Coordinates of C-alpha atoms in Angstrom, one line a residue:
M1 CA -26.3 6.0 91.8
I2 CA -25.8 4.5 88.3
D3 CA -27.7 1.2 87.9
P4 CA -25.9 -1.0 85.3
R5 CA -29.1 -3.0 84.8
I6 CA -30.9 0.2 83.6
Y7 CA -27.9 0.9 81.3
R8 CA -28.0 -2.6 79.8
A9 CA -31.7 -2.4 79.2
A10 CA -31.4 1.0 77.6
L11 CA -28.9 -0.5 75.1
V12 CA -31.7 -2.5 73.5
P13 CA -32.8 0.4 71.2
V14 CA -29.1 0.8 70.1
L15 CA -29.1 -2.8 68.9
L16 CA -32.3 -2.4 67.0
A17 CA -31.0 0.9 65.5
F18 CA -27.8 -0.9 64.4
V19 CA -29.8 -3.6 62.7
L20 CA -31.8 -1.0 60.8
L21 CA -28.6 0.8 59.9
G22 CA -27.3 -2.3 58.3
F23 CA -30.5 -2.7 56.2
S24 CA -30.6 1.0 55.3
L25 CA -27.6 0.9 53.0
E26 CA -28.3 2.1 49.5
N27 CA -26.5 1.8 46.2
R28 CA -24.4 4.8 45.1
P29 CA -26.0 6.7 42.2
Q30 CA -24.6 6.2 38.7
P31 CA -23.0 9.3 37.1
M32 CA -24.5 10.8 34.0
R33 CA -22.3 10.2 30.9
T34 CA -22.0 11.3 27.3
A35 CA -20.2 10.0 24.2
V36 CA -19.6 13.5 22.8
P37 CA -15.9 14.4 23.1
P38 CA -15.2 17.9 24.5
D39 CA -12.7 18.7 21.7
A40 CA -13.9 22.3 21.4
F41 CA -12.0 23.3 24.5
T42 CA -8.5 24.4 23.4
G43 CA -6.0 24.6 26.2
D44 CA -3.7 26.8 24.1
G45 CA -6.4 29.5 23.7
A46 CA -7.3 29.5 27.3
F47 CA -3.7 29.5 28.4
R48 CA -2.7 32.4 26.2
R49 CA -5.7 34.4 27.2
A50 CA -4.6 34.3 30.8
N51 CA -0.8 34.0 30.7
E52 CA 0.5 35.3 27.4
P53 CA 3.5 37.7 28.2
G54 CA 2.4 41.3 27.9
E55 CA -1.1 40.5 26.7
G56 CA -2.5 38.0 29.1
L57 CA -4.8 38.8 32.0
A58 CA -2.1 38.0 34.6
D59 CA 0.3 40.6 33.1
R60 CA -2.4 43.3 32.7
Y61 CA -4.1 42.7 36.0
P62 CA -1.3 41.4 38.4
E63 CA -2.9 42.9 41.5
R64 CA -6.5 41.7 41.8
R65 CA -7.5 42.3 45.4
P66 CA -11.3 42.1 45.8
G67 CA -13.0 45.4 45.1
S68 CA -9.8 47.1 43.8
A69 CA -9.7 49.2 40.6
A70 CA -7.9 46.4 38.7
D71 CA -10.6 43.9 39.8
D72 CA -13.3 46.2 38.5
R73 CA -11.5 46.7 35.2
L74 CA -11.1 42.9 34.8
A75 CA -14.8 42.5 35.5
G76 CA -15.6 45.0 32.7
E77 CA -13.3 43.1 30.2
I78 CA -14.9 39.7 31.1
A79 CA -18.4 41.2 30.5
A80 CA -17.3 42.6 27.1
Q81 CA -15.9 39.2 26.0
M82 CA -19.1 37.5 27.0
R83 CA -21.2 40.0 25.2
A84 CA -19.1 39.4 22.1
A85 CA -20.0 35.7 22.4
S86 CA -23.7 36.7 22.2
F87 CA -24.5 36.2 25.9
R88 CA -26.9 38.5 27.7
V89 CA -24.8 40.1 30.3
R90 CA -25.6 42.1 33.4
T91 CA -23.3 43.3 36.2
I92 CA -24.5 43.5 39.8
V93 CA -22.7 46.0 42.1
H94 CA -23.0 45.1 45.8
D95 CA -21.1 45.4 49.1
G96 CA -19.5 42.4 50.7
D97 CA -17.0 41.4 53.4
T98 CA -13.6 40.5 52.0
I99 CA -10.1 39.9 53.1
D100 CA -9.7 43.7 52.8
G101 CA -12.8 44.5 54.8
R102 CA -16.1 45.8 53.5
R103 CA -15.8 46.5 49.7
S104 CA -17.9 47.3 46.7
L105 CA -17.8 44.2 44.4
R106 CA -19.0 43.4 40.9
T107 CA -20.6 40.2 39.9
V108 CA -20.8 39.6 36.1
I109 CA -23.7 37.3 35.1
A110 CA -23.9 36.1 31.4
E111 CA -26.9 34.0 30.3
R112 CA -28.0 32.2 27.2
A113 CA -31.5 30.9 27.2
G114 CA -32.2 27.3 26.4
T115 CA -35.3 25.3 25.5
N116 CA -35.6 24.3 29.2
D117 CA -35.8 26.8 32.0
E118 CA -33.6 24.7 34.3
R119 CA -30.3 26.4 34.7
I120 CA -26.7 25.1 34.5
V121 CA -24.5 27.7 36.3
V122 CA -20.7 27.9 35.9
V123 CA -18.8 30.1 38.4
A124 CA -15.2 31.3 38.7
H125 CA -13.8 34.1 40.9
R126 CA -11.3 36.5 39.4
D127 CA -9.8 38.1 42.5
A128 CA -6.7 36.9 44.3
A129 CA -4.9 37.7 47.5
G130 CA -1.4 37.4 46.0
R131 CA 0.3 39.1 43.1
R132 CA -0.4 37.5 39.6
A133 CA -1.7 34.3 41.1
E134 CA -1.8 32.6 37.7
A135 CA -3.1 29.3 39.0
E136 CA -6.0 31.0 40.7
L137 CA -6.7 32.9 37.4
S138 CA -7.1 29.6 35.5
G139 CA -10.7 29.2 36.5
T140 CA -11.5 32.6 34.8
A141 CA -9.5 31.5 31.7
A142 CA -11.6 28.3 31.5
L143 CA -14.8 30.3 32.0
L144 CA -14.0 32.6 29.1
E145 CA -13.2 29.6 26.9
L146 CA -16.6 28.1 27.8
A147 CA -18.2 31.4 26.8
R148 CA -16.5 31.1 23.4
I149 CA -17.6 27.5 22.9
F150 CA -21.3 28.1 23.9
G151 CA -21.6 31.4 22.1
A152 CA -23.7 31.9 19.0
P153 CA -24.7 29.9 17.0
R154 CA -24.5 27.0 19.4
Q155 CA -27.8 26.3 21.2
T156 CA -28.2 24.5 24.6
R157 CA -31.2 22.6 26.0
R158 CA -30.9 24.2 29.4
T159 CA -30.3 27.8 30.2
L160 CA -26.6 28.3 30.6
T161 CA -25.3 30.9 33.1
L162 CA -21.7 31.9 33.3
V163 CA -20.7 34.0 36.3
S164 CA -17.5 35.9 37.3
T165 CA -17.4 36.7 41.0
S166 CA -15.1 38.7 43.3
G167 CA -14.4 37.9 46.9
G168 CA -13.5 34.2 46.3
S169 CA -10.1 34.8 47.8
G170 CA -11.8 34.9 51.2
G171 CA -15.4 35.2 52.3
A172 CA -17.1 34.3 49.0
A173 CA -19.1 37.5 49.0
G174 CA -19.7 37.3 45.3
A175 CA -21.0 33.7 45.5
A176 CA -23.4 34.8 48.3
Q177 CA -24.7 37.6 46.1
L178 CA -25.1 35.1 43.2
A179 CA -27.1 32.8 45.5
R180 CA -29.4 35.6 46.5
D181 CA -29.8 36.6 42.8
L182 CA -30.7 33.1 41.8
A183 CA -33.2 32.6 44.6
G184 CA -36.4 31.1 43.3
E185 CA -34.9 30.2 39.9
P186 CA -34.8 26.5 38.8
V187 CA -31.1 25.8 39.2
G188 CA -30.2 22.2 38.2
A189 CA -26.4 22.4 39.0
V190 CA -23.7 24.8 39.8
L191 CA -20.1 24.0 38.7
V192 CA -17.5 26.1 40.5
L193 CA -14.1 26.3 38.7
G194 CA -11.1 26.7 40.9
D195 CA -7.4 26.1 40.2
L196 CA -7.3 24.1 36.9
A197 CA -3.7 24.7 35.9
S198 CA -1.4 23.9 38.8
R199 CA 1.3 21.3 38.3
N200 CA 1.0 19.9 41.8
V201 CA -2.2 17.8 42.1
R202 CA -3.7 17.4 45.6
A203 CA -6.9 15.4 46.2
P204 CA -9.8 15.7 46.2
L205 CA -10.2 17.0 42.6
V206 CA -13.9 17.3 43.1
T207 CA -14.9 19.0 46.4
P208 CA -18.4 18.7 47.7
W209 CA -18.3 20.3 51.1
S210 CA -20.6 23.0 52.4
N211 CA -20.3 25.8 54.9
A212 CA -23.6 24.5 56.4
F213 CA -24.6 20.9 57.3
G214 CA -24.6 19.1 54.0
A215 CA -22.6 18.4 50.8
T216 CA -23.1 18.2 47.0
P217 CA -25.9 15.9 45.9
Q218 CA -24.5 12.4 45.2
R219 CA -25.4 12.1 41.5
L220 CA -23.9 15.5 40.6
R221 CA -20.7 14.7 42.5
A222 CA -20.5 11.4 40.7
T223 CA -21.0 13.0 37.3
V224 CA -18.2 15.5 37.8
Q225 CA -15.9 12.8 39.1
E226 CA -16.6 10.7 36.0
A227 CA -15.8 13.6 33.7
V228 CA -12.5 14.1 35.6
R229 CA -11.6 10.4 35.3
V230 CA -12.3 10.3 31.6
E231 CA -10.4 13.5 30.7
T232 CA -7.4 13.3 33.1
G233 CA -7.2 9.7 34.1
S234 CA -7.2 10.7 37.7
G235 CA -9.8 8.8 39.7
S236 CA -11.5 10.4 42.7
G237 CA -13.1 7.9 45.0
P238 CA -15.2 8.7 48.0
P239 CA -13.5 10.6 50.8
R240 CA -12.5 8.8 53.9
A241 CA -15.1 8.3 56.6
L242 CA -13.1 10.5 59.1
S243 CA -13.0 13.3 56.5
Q244 CA -16.7 13.0 55.8
F245 CA -17.5 13.0 59.5
A246 CA -15.3 16.0 60.2
R247 CA -16.9 18.1 57.4
F248 CA -20.4 17.2 58.5
A249 CA -19.8 17.7 62.2
M250 CA -17.8 20.9 61.7
P251 CA -18.9 22.4 58.4
A252 CA -16.1 24.6 56.9
T253 CA -14.6 25.0 53.5
F254 CA -12.6 27.6 51.6
G255 CA -14.3 27.0 48.2
E256 CA -17.1 29.1 46.9
Q257 CA -19.2 26.0 46.5
G258 CA -19.5 26.0 50.3
T259 CA -21.4 29.3 50.3
L260 CA -23.6 28.3 47.4
L261 CA -24.5 25.0 49.1
A262 CA -25.3 26.8 52.3
H263 CA -27.7 29.0 50.4
G264 CA -29.5 26.0 49.0
L265 CA -27.9 25.6 45.5
P266 CA -26.6 22.2 44.3
A267 CA -23.0 23.2 43.8
V268 CA -19.6 21.4 43.4
L269 CA -16.0 22.6 43.1
L270 CA -13.6 21.4 40.4
S271 CA -10.1 22.3 41.5
I272 CA -6.7 20.6 41.4
G273 CA -6.0 21.6 45.0
G274 CA -9.4 20.8 46.5
D275 CA -10.9 23.7 48.4
R276 CA -7.4 24.9 49.5
P277 CA -6.4 27.9 47.3
P278 CA -3.1 27.6 45.4
A279 CA 0.0 29.7 46.3
A280 CA 0.4 32.9 44.4
N281 CA 3.6 31.6 42.8
A282 CA 2.3 28.0 42.2
P283 CA 3.7 26.6 38.9
I284 CA 1.1 26.1 36.1
S285 CA 0.8 23.8 33.1
R286 CA -0.8 24.3 29.8
D287 CA -1.6 20.6 29.4
R288 CA -3.2 20.5 32.9
L289 CA -5.4 23.5 32.0
E290 CA -6.6 21.7 28.8
A291 CA -7.3 18.4 30.6
F292 CA -9.3 20.0 33.4
G293 CA -11.0 22.5 31.1
R294 CA -12.2 19.6 29.0
A295 CA -13.5 17.9 32.2
A296 CA -15.5 21.1 32.9
L297 CA -16.8 21.1 29.3
R298 CA -17.7 17.5 29.5
T299 CA -19.6 18.1 32.7
V300 CA -21.6 20.9 31.2
T301 CA -22.4 18.9 28.1
V302 CA -23.5 15.9 30.2
L303 CA -25.8 18.0 32.3
D304 CA -27.2 19.8 29.3
T305 CA -28.1 16.6 27.4
A306 CA -29.6 14.9 30.5
P307 CA -33.3 14.0 30.1
A308 CA -35.5 17.0 30.7
D309 CA -38.3 15.1 32.5
R310 CA -36.6 15.1 35.8
P311 CA -34.4 17.7 37.6
L312 CA -30.6 17.3 37.5
A313 CA -30.4 17.5 41.3
P314 CA -33.6 16.7 43.1
E315 CA -32.1 17.8 46.4
A316 CA -30.1 20.9 47.1
S317 CA -27.6 19.0 49.3
S318 CA -26.9 15.5 50.6
R319 CA -26.2 14.5 54.2
D320 CA -25.5 10.9 53.6
L321 CA -22.3 9.0 54.3
L322 CA -20.4 7.4 51.4
T323 CA -18.7 4.1 51.6
S324 CA -16.7 2.5 48.8
R325 CA -19.9 1.1 47.2
K326 CA -22.8 2.1 49.4
I327 CA -24.6 5.1 50.9
V328 CA -25.6 5.3 54.6
P329 CA -28.7 7.6 54.6
I330 CA -28.9 10.4 57.1
W331 CA -32.1 9.0 58.7
A332 CA -30.2 5.9 59.7
V333 CA -27.3 7.9 61.1
R334 CA -29.7 10.1 63.0
L335 CA -31.6 7.0 64.4
F336 CA -28.4 5.2 65.5
T337 CA -26.9 8.3 67.2
G338 CA -30.3 9.1 68.8
A339 CA -30.4 5.6 70.3
L340 CA -27.0 6.0 71.8
L341 CA -28.0 9.3 73.4
L342 CA -31.2 7.8 74.6
T343 CA -29.2 5.1 76.5
V344 CA -27.3 7.8 78.5
L345 CA -30.4 9.9 79.0
I346 CA -32.5 7.0 80.5
T347 CA -29.6 6.0 82.8
V348 CA -28.9 9.4 84.1
V349 CA -32.6 10.2 84.6
D350 CA -32.9 7.0 86.7
A351 CA -29.8 8.1 88.7
L352 CA -31.4 11.5 89.2
A353 CA -34.5 10.0 90.5
A354 CA -32.5 8.0 93.0
L355 CA -30.8 11.1 94.2
R356 CA -34.1 12.8 94.7
R357 CA -35.4 9.9 96.7
R358 CA -32.4 10.2 98.9
R359 CA -32.9 14.0 99.1
E360 CA -29.4 14.7 97.7
P361 CA -29.0 18.2 96.3
I362 CA -29.0 18.4 92.5
A363 CA -30.0 21.9 91.6
V364 CA -26.8 23.3 93.1
W365 CA -24.7 21.0 90.9
L366 CA -26.7 22.0 87.8
R367 CA -25.8 25.6 88.4
W368 CA -22.2 24.7 89.1
T369 CA -21.9 22.8 85.9
L370 CA -23.5 25.6 83.8
A371 CA -21.1 28.1 85.4
G372 CA -18.3 26.2 83.7
A373 CA -19.6 27.4 80.3
V374 CA -19.3 31.0 81.2
P375 CA -15.7 31.6 80.2
F376 CA -16.3 30.0 76.8
V377 CA -19.4 32.1 76.2
L378 CA -17.6 35.2 77.2
T379 CA -14.7 34.5 74.8
A380 CA -17.0 33.8 71.9
L381 CA -18.9 37.0 72.6
F382 CA -15.7 39.0 72.7
A383 CA -14.6 37.6 69.4
L384 CA -18.0 38.3 67.9
A385 CA -17.7 41.9 69.2
L386 CA -14.4 42.3 67.4
G387 CA -16.0 41.3 64.1
V388 CA -19.1 43.5 64.6
T389 CA -17.1 46.6 65.5
G390 CA -14.7 46.1 62.6
L391 CA -11.7 45.8 64.8
L392 CA -11.1 42.4 63.2
R393 CA -11.5 41.7 59.5
A394 CA -13.7 38.6 59.6
P395 CA -15.8 37.6 56.6
D396 CA -18.8 35.3 57.4
A397 CA -17.2 32.4 55.6
P398 CA -13.9 30.6 56.2
V399 CA -10.7 32.3 54.9
A400 CA -7.4 30.6 54.0
P401 CA -4.5 31.7 56.3
Q402 CA -2.4 32.8 53.3
A403 CA -5.2 35.2 52.3
L404 CA -5.7 36.6 55.7
P405 CA -2.7 36.0 57.9
A406 CA -3.0 35.6 61.6
E407 CA -3.2 38.8 63.7
W408 CA -1.6 37.6 66.9
P409 CA -2.6 40.6 69.0
A410 CA -6.2 39.6 68.4
V411 CA -5.5 36.0 69.3
L412 CA -3.7 37.1 72.4
A413 CA -6.6 39.3 73.4
V414 CA -9.1 36.5 73.0
T415 CA -6.9 34.2 75.1
L416 CA -6.6 36.8 77.8
V417 CA -10.4 37.2 77.9
F418 CA -10.8 33.4 78.3
A419 CA -8.3 33.4 81.2
L420 CA -10.1 36.4 82.8
G421 CA -13.4 34.6 82.4
W422 CA -12.0 31.5 84.1
V423 CA -10.0 33.2 86.9
W424 CA -12.4 36.0 87.8
L425 CA -15.9 35.7 86.1
R426 CA -16.5 32.0 86.8
P427 CA -15.7 32.3 90.6
A428 CA -17.9 35.4 90.7
V429 CA -20.8 33.6 89.1
L430 CA -20.3 30.7 91.5
R431 CA -20.4 33.0 94.5
L432 CA -23.5 34.7 93.1
L433 CA -25.2 31.3 92.8
R434 CA -23.9 30.2 96.2
T435 CA -22.2 27.1 94.8
D436 CA -18.5 28.1 95.3
A437 CA -18.2 26.0 98.5
A438 CA -20.0 22.9 97.3
D439 CA -18.3 19.6 98.0
R440 CA -17.5 17.9 94.7
T441 CA -17.3 14.5 96.2
E442 CA -21.1 14.5 96.7
P443 CA -22.9 12.0 94.4
G444 CA -24.9 14.7 92.7
A445 CA -21.9 16.4 91.1
G446 CA -21.1 13.8 88.5
I447 CA -24.7 13.1 87.7
A448 CA -25.4 16.8 87.1
V449 CA -22.4 17.1 84.7
V450 CA -23.6 14.1 82.6
L451 CA -27.2 15.4 82.6
V452 CA -26.2 18.8 81.3
A453 CA -23.9 17.3 78.7
V454 CA -26.5 14.9 77.4
V455 CA -29.1 17.7 77.1
A456 CA -26.6 19.8 75.1
A457 CA -25.9 16.7 72.9
V458 CA -29.6 16.1 72.3
L459 CA -30.1 19.7 71.2
M460 CA -27.1 19.3 68.8
W461 CA -28.6 16.1 67.5
I462 CA -31.8 17.8 66.5
S463 CA -30.0 19.9 63.9
N464 CA -26.8 17.9 63.3
P465 CA -26.4 14.2 64.4
Y466 CA -22.8 14.1 63.3
A467 CA -21.9 16.9 65.7
A468 CA -23.8 15.2 68.5
A469 CA -22.0 11.9 67.8
L470 CA -18.7 13.5 68.8
L471 CA -20.0 13.8 72.4
I472 CA -21.4 10.3 72.6
P473 CA -18.2 8.5 73.7
A474 CA -17.7 11.1 76.4
L475 CA -21.2 10.7 77.7
H476 CA -20.9 6.9 78.0
V477 CA -17.5 7.2 79.6
W478 CA -18.4 9.9 82.1
L479 CA -21.6 8.1 83.1
F480 CA -19.5 5.5 85.0
A481 CA -16.2 7.4 85.5
L482 CA -18.0 10.1 87.5
A483 CA -20.3 7.7 89.4
P484 CA -19.7 8.1 93.2
E485 CA -19.7 4.3 93.7
L486 CA -16.7 3.9 91.3
R487 CA -13.6 3.4 93.4
M488 CA -10.4 4.1 91.5
P489 CA -7.3 6.4 91.9
R490 CA -8.0 10.0 91.1
V491 CA -5.3 10.2 88.3
A492 CA -6.8 7.1 86.6
R493 CA -10.3 8.6 86.9
Q494 CA -9.1 11.9 85.3
A495 CA -7.4 10.0 82.5
V496 CA -10.6 8.1 81.8
V497 CA -12.6 11.3 81.8
A498 CA -10.1 12.9 79.5
L499 CA -10.5 10.1 77.0
G500 CA -14.0 11.3 76.3
A501 CA -12.6 14.3 74.5
V502 CA -10.4 12.2 72.1
P503 CA -13.1 12.0 69.3
V504 CA -13.5 15.8 69.2
V505 CA -9.8 16.3 69.1
I506 CA -9.3 13.7 66.3
V507 CA -12.1 15.2 64.2
A508 CA -10.9 18.7 64.7
A509 CA -7.4 17.7 63.7
A510 CA -8.7 15.9 60.6
L511 CA -10.6 19.0 59.5
A512 CA -7.5 21.3 60.2
G513 CA -5.3 18.9 58.2
S514 CA -7.7 18.8 55.2
L515 CA -7.7 22.6 55.2
G516 CA -3.9 22.8 55.5
L517 CA -4.0 24.4 59.0
G518 CA -1.3 24.1 61.6
L519 CA -2.1 24.6 65.3
G520 CA -1.6 28.4 65.2
D521 CA -3.6 28.7 61.9
A522 CA -6.4 26.6 63.4
L523 CA -6.7 28.8 66.4
W524 CA -6.7 31.9 64.2
E525 CA -9.4 30.3 61.9
L526 CA -11.5 29.5 65.0
V527 CA -11.3 33.2 66.0
L528 CA -12.3 34.3 62.5
L529 CA -15.2 31.9 62.2
T530 CA -16.6 33.1 65.5
A531 CA -16.0 36.8 64.9
G532 CA -17.5 36.6 61.4
G533 CA -20.6 34.8 62.5
H534 CA -20.0 31.6 60.5
I535 CA -20.5 29.7 63.7
S536 CA -24.1 30.4 64.7
L537 CA -25.0 31.7 68.2
A538 CA -26.9 28.5 69.0
S539 CA -23.8 26.4 68.1
V540 CA -21.6 28.7 70.2
L541 CA -23.8 28.3 73.2
L542 CA -24.1 24.5 72.9
W543 CA -20.4 23.9 72.3
S544 CA -19.6 26.3 75.2
V545 CA -21.8 24.2 77.5
A546 CA -20.2 21.0 76.2
A547 CA -16.7 22.4 76.8
G548 CA -17.8 23.6 80.3
C549 CA -19.1 20.1 81.0
G550 CA -15.7 18.7 80.0
V551 CA -13.8 20.9 82.4
S552 CA -16.4 20.3 85.2
A553 CA -16.0 16.5 84.6
L554 CA -12.3 16.8 85.1
L555 CA -12.8 18.8 88.3
V556 CA -15.2 16.3 89.7
A557 CA -12.8 13.5 88.8
A558 CA -9.9 15.3 90.5
H559 CA -11.9 15.6 93.8
G560 CA -13.4 12.1 93.6
R561 CA -13.2 9.7 96.6
A562 CA -10.1 7.7 96.9
P563 CA -10.2 3.9 97.0
V564 CA -11.1 2.5 100.4
G565 CA -9.4 -0.4 102.2
E566 CA -10.8 -3.9 102.1
D567 CA -12.0 -3.7 105.7
E568 CA -13.9 -0.4 105.0
I569 CA -16.0 -1.8 102.2
P570 CA -19.6 -1.6 103.4
I571 CA -21.8 -4.6 103.2
T572 CA -24.5 -4.1 100.5
V573 CA -27.8 -5.6 99.8
R574 CA -27.6 -9.2 98.5
G575 CA -29.8 -10.0 95.6
P576 CA -32.3 -7.9 93.7
K577 CA -33.6 -4.7 95.3
T578 CA -37.2 -6.1 95.4
Y579 CA -36.1 -9.3 97.2
A580 CA -37.5 -9.5 100.8
G581 CA -36.7 -13.1 101.7
P582 CA -34.0 -14.6 104.0
G583 CA -30.8 -12.7 103.9
S584 CA -32.4 -9.6 102.5
L585 CA -31.0 -7.5 105.3
G586 CA -27.4 -8.5 104.4
G587 CA -25.0 -8.6 107.3
T588 CA -26.8 -6.4 109.7
E589 CA -26.4 -7.1 113.4
S590 CA -30.0 -8.1 113.9
A591 CA -29.8 -10.7 111.1
L592 CA -26.6 -12.2 112.4
R593 CA -28.3 -12.9 115.8
K594 CA -30.9 -14.9 114.1

């Protein structure tokens, strides 16, 4: 039913989109710079404030679980120190989902008005999952040092806002509350301070990823990277293409900047370990704290002294791909992926029309294909119910496994529900739809699978072309591998169909690797993201349909027709379909007599 000529003709828009993609490349924005040295930041003072034996914050507040009494007392001390530096301080008390469940949290917001209403916001969380967690406390130490530096009588051009949050150990509830509090305010940039003192450096030092589709605006990211390069000598080039693709297609990050970006604030994370939180016993360095603290001070100074006639970050987030020297804009990515989807859509619609002309059944196979998504939807709904009922502690943002270890009974329960959905519910749905006895060797089976899959990919493409791009190789492979006229061994056909899932597996593995997740941790994280609602209901449904199509494609391939012998190959029409001249009837008996 698949006409290769239609497929080749439908590839013409892909060629045009590729040409436009080549001409769409833009230069990377230059970072903002300053010649003012950040000598005011003293690493000794910040280090002693946090880690001096007996007097430092780590000794006086060793247990800082989110919403605990120690966490609240530390919030009060931070507020007092910022008031002493002549900041206008207010404390917001709010409820939030944390690694310890629903807790009452305190967000301390200190402000100093500038001559420009545009805000520069610096954020650090003070809570920690482990005891002492000195490396995780270094962001708070740097925040207090910045409060000392920018206190009276120093005046800034832009309004400076320093924020101490709780919940950053998992769920970023304090950052979400801050985003709601700043809604409608002219925020030029948000600098999130993470681990600034660990001895072990792990790239990237500047983390731009969001918990929604997007990343830090390019100019803001370049400015922080330049400050880090100048102060530490450690360069931070653009992330690899695979890493960018993974973060755009499957948005997830442990850093608070992810929640702020998802709420529409231009945020970026400065942390030695990227968005992965340090271990509670991670060794720290006074020199490292001074170097990265000065990078933070340089960033704030650069942003404050930038020209006031244009905003620091015209866009709240960027969805463009970075190369070593250029930028591929999102519109070009969307156009190219859309053209690839259009090729499959045109070809499969033509095949569908051919089936209808031959009066082949197609509706039954559409129902059969959609039934394959039922076990996946059931599993996701069960995980979501665990989170809603409180049976599973699941914040609505990603949580590092060391902060919220895997609860294997919950993982086992989710696995059993999936098995139940496949063994019992799917056959029941097929019987209800009267499709359980359908012959999978019929030509409509493969066409229906590809049609449902391409519709799901198009719906993904509307909101996130990177996610849709993961399904494009499978769609093009399945288009021919599931065609009834393709004669090949069943095992080979199944292997070809399975190749379509390779891009999804590679990208998922790349994301898990960048987050430091093993296979077990990745499964647990997927359960948490679903239970906490981080993965939207629309995404759950679309990915469930895509997964169901993948399983259905394997089932069709397993029941495909085996290769026929040479003497069984039917004689087909010779020449174009519209040809009606001599020999148009092929080798029919009537033609041979003539």
